[in-house]
């Protein structure tokens, strides 16, 4: 950061032209050990970029609070932030359904290895489910974005209830 961006985070925003996707890609490319959240599924590379996608959203929130003066564009291009909490909530409400084998592993708190087919599919299915929910809500709530819906689901997932099922257990640096 010191060399490439003169020690200033604002330089990243300048290079990305305050574009949410540009910020995500800059972070993933220039700080891969922290932001390049990529997995392989069969013969495909799957780019989740969970941490990197959180950054433009946080900057936008700080702008709304009057703390920073950067307006971040194209926040609607971000996806859900694939982690462990949102799929737990989506499963609770029947939006995500797991195979009996996977459900058994999750219910018995058996670790799902990071980068495994199961873990990648849980994360990808979460993103897709949130996209479908967002699409369904758009006619009623035109300002709905996947990132906003993800945030609502994440906060709702923090409220414990007796019928909660466990979340999937994965040791990873990505979420």
PDB file of N, CA and C in Angstrom, residues 5 7 9 12 18 23 27 31 39 54 65 78 82-83 90 93 99 115 123 125 141-142 146-147 152 157 169 171-172:
ATOM      1  N   UNK A   5       0.242   2.766  -3.575  1.00  0.00           N
ATOM      2  CA  UNK A   5      -0.829   3.751  -3.402  1.00  0.00           C
ATOM      3  C   UNK A   5      -0.402   4.921  -2.522  1.00  0.00           C
ATOM      4  N   UNK A   7       0.595   5.066   0.308  1.00  0.00           N
ATOM      5  CA  UNK A   7       0.114   4.967   1.682  1.00  0.00           C
ATOM      6  C   UNK A   7      -1.277   5.521   1.908  1.00  0.00           C
ATOM      7  N   UNK A   9      -5.359   5.145   1.165  1.00  0.00           N
ATOM      8  CA  UNK A   9      -6.457   4.325   0.664  1.00  0.00           C
ATOM      9  C   UNK A   9      -7.251   5.062  -0.414  1.00  0.00           C
ATOM     10  N   UNK A  12      -6.714   4.139  -3.995  1.00  0.00           N
ATOM     11  CA  UNK A  12      -7.422   2.970  -4.525  1.00  0.00           C
ATOM     12  C   UNK A  12      -8.757   3.421  -5.111  1.00  0.00           C
ATOM     13  N   UNK A  18     -14.058   5.465  -8.063  1.00  0.00           N
ATOM     14  CA  UNK A  18     -15.181   5.362  -7.116  1.00  0.00           C
ATOM     15  C   UNK A  18     -16.227   4.333  -7.533  1.00  0.00           C
ATOM     16  N   UNK A  23     -13.293  -1.050  -7.243  1.00  0.00           N
ATOM     17  CA  UNK A  23     -12.675  -1.140  -5.912  1.00  0.00           C
ATOM     18  C   UNK A  23     -12.446  -2.599  -5.553  1.00  0.00           C
ATOM     19  N   UNK A  27      -8.734  -4.263  -5.028  1.00  0.00           N
ATOM     20  CA  UNK A  27      -8.364  -4.903  -3.758  1.00  0.00           C
ATOM     21  C   UNK A  27      -7.966  -6.360  -3.973  1.00  0.00           C
ATOM     22  N   UNK A  31      -4.087  -6.858  -3.335  1.00  0.00           N
ATOM     23  CA  UNK A  31      -3.941  -7.402  -1.977  1.00  0.00           C
ATOM     24  C   UNK A  31      -4.549  -8.805  -1.933  1.00  0.00           C
ATOM     25  N   UNK A  39     -12.300 -19.640  -5.399  1.00  0.00           N
ATOM     26  CA  UNK A  39     -12.311 -21.092  -5.215  1.00  0.00           C
ATOM     27  C   UNK A  39     -12.467 -21.747  -6.582  1.00  0.00           C
ATOM     28  N   UNK A  54     -17.291  -5.981   0.741  1.00  0.00           N
ATOM     29  CA  UNK A  54     -17.736  -5.233   1.920  1.00  0.00           C
ATOM     30  C   UNK A  54     -17.195  -3.800   1.913  1.00  0.00           C
ATOM     31  N   UNK A  65     -23.252   8.819   6.386  1.00  0.00           N
ATOM     32  CA  UNK A  65     -23.134   9.362   7.744  1.00  0.00           C
ATOM     33  C   UNK A  65     -22.386  10.689   7.767  1.00  0.00           C
ATOM     34  N   UNK A  78     -22.758  -5.376  -6.905  1.00  0.00           N
ATOM     35  CA  UNK A  78     -22.183  -6.301  -5.933  1.00  0.00           C
ATOM     36  C   UNK A  78     -23.156  -7.443  -5.673  1.00  0.00           C
ATOM     37  N   UNK A  82     -21.047 -13.964   0.485  1.00  0.00           N
ATOM     38  CA  UNK A  82     -21.160 -15.384   0.821  1.00  0.00           C
ATOM     39  C   UNK A  82     -20.321 -15.763   2.037  1.00  0.00           C
ATOM     40  N   UNK A  83     -21.017 -16.126   3.115  1.00  0.00           N
ATOM     41  CA  UNK A  83     -20.340 -16.545   4.337  1.00  0.00           C
ATOM     42  C   UNK A  83     -21.078 -17.730   4.953  1.00  0.00           C
ATOM     43  N   UNK A  90     -31.255 -18.645   5.134  1.00  0.00           N
ATOM     44  CA  UNK A  90     -31.958 -19.080   3.925  1.00  0.00           C
ATOM     45  C   UNK A  90     -32.469 -20.508   4.076  1.00  0.00           C
ATOM     46  N   UNK A  93     -35.629 -20.606   6.365  1.00  0.00           N
ATOM     47  CA  UNK A  93     -36.859 -20.190   5.707  1.00  0.00           C
ATOM     48  C   UNK A  93     -37.193 -21.024   4.466  1.00  0.00           C
ATOM     49  N   UNK A  99     -28.887 -31.379   0.344  1.00  0.00           N
ATOM     50  CA  UNK A  99     -29.059 -32.828   0.240  1.00  0.00           C
ATOM     51  C   UNK A  99     -29.085 -33.392   1.659  1.00  0.00           C
ATOM     52  N   UNK A 115     -13.007 -24.588   0.446  1.00  0.00           N
ATOM     53  CA  UNK A 115     -12.686 -24.884  -0.941  1.00  0.00           C
ATOM     54  C   UNK A 115     -13.244 -26.200  -1.445  1.00  0.00           C
ATOM     55  N   UNK A 123     -21.832 -21.516  -0.793  1.00  0.00           N
ATOM     56  CA  UNK A 123     -21.600 -20.084  -0.993  1.00  0.00           C
ATOM     57  C   UNK A 123     -22.216 -19.600  -2.307  1.00  0.00           C
ATOM     58  N   UNK A 125     -24.700 -20.995  -4.005  1.00  0.00           N
ATOM     59  CA  UNK A 125     -26.159 -21.069  -3.900  1.00  0.00           C
ATOM     60  C   UNK A 125     -26.706 -19.900  -3.084  1.00  0.00           C
ATOM     61  N   UNK A 141     -39.730  -2.870  -4.131  1.00  0.00           N
ATOM     62  CA  UNK A 141     -38.662  -2.045  -3.557  1.00  0.00           C
ATOM     63  C   UNK A 141     -37.598  -1.794  -4.629  1.00  0.00           C
ATOM     64  N   UNK A 142     -37.784  -0.778  -5.474  1.00  0.00           N
ATOM     65  CA  UNK A 142     -36.856  -0.547  -6.589  1.00  0.00           C
ATOM     66  C   UNK A 142     -35.400  -0.335  -6.167  1.00  0.00           C
ATOM     67  N   UNK A 146     -28.662  -6.764  -4.038  1.00  0.00           N
ATOM     68  CA  UNK A 146     -28.253  -8.007  -3.380  1.00  0.00           C
ATOM     69  C   UNK A 146     -27.507  -7.707  -2.084  1.00  0.00           C
ATOM     70  N   UNK A 147     -26.665  -6.689  -2.105  1.00  0.00           N
ATOM     71  CA  UNK A 147     -25.902  -6.343  -0.899  1.00  0.00           C
ATOM     72  C   UNK A 147     -26.824  -5.890   0.229  1.00  0.00           C
ATOM     73  N   UNK A 152     -29.834  -7.329   5.325  1.00  0.00           N
ATOM     74  CA  UNK A 152     -31.062  -7.603   6.083  1.00  0.00           C
ATOM     75  C   UNK A 152     -31.047  -9.044   6.582  1.00  0.00           C
ATOM     76  N   UNK A 157     -30.355 -12.911  10.838  1.00  0.00           N
ATOM     77  CA  UNK A 157     -29.708 -14.140  11.289  1.00  0.00           C
ATOM     78  C   UNK A 157     -29.065 -14.033  12.665  1.00  0.00           C
ATOM     79  N   UNK A 169     -19.940 -25.387   9.255  1.00  0.00           N
ATOM     80  CA  UNK A 169     -18.652 -25.132   9.911  1.00  0.00           C
ATOM     81  C   UNK A 169     -17.538 -25.251   8.871  1.00  0.00           C
ATOM     82  N   UNK A 171     -13.445 -23.762   8.375  1.00  0.00           N
ATOM     83  CA  UNK A 171     -12.306 -22.945   8.819  1.00  0.00           C
ATOM     84  C   UNK A 171     -11.706 -22.275   7.589  1.00  0.00           C
ATOM     85  N   UNK A 172     -11.777 -20.971   7.578  1.00  0.00           N
ATOM     86  CA  UNK A 172     -11.316 -20.223   6.414  1.00  0.00           C
ATOM     87  C   UNK A 172     -10.977 -18.799   6.819  1.00  0.00           C
TER      88      UNK A 172
END
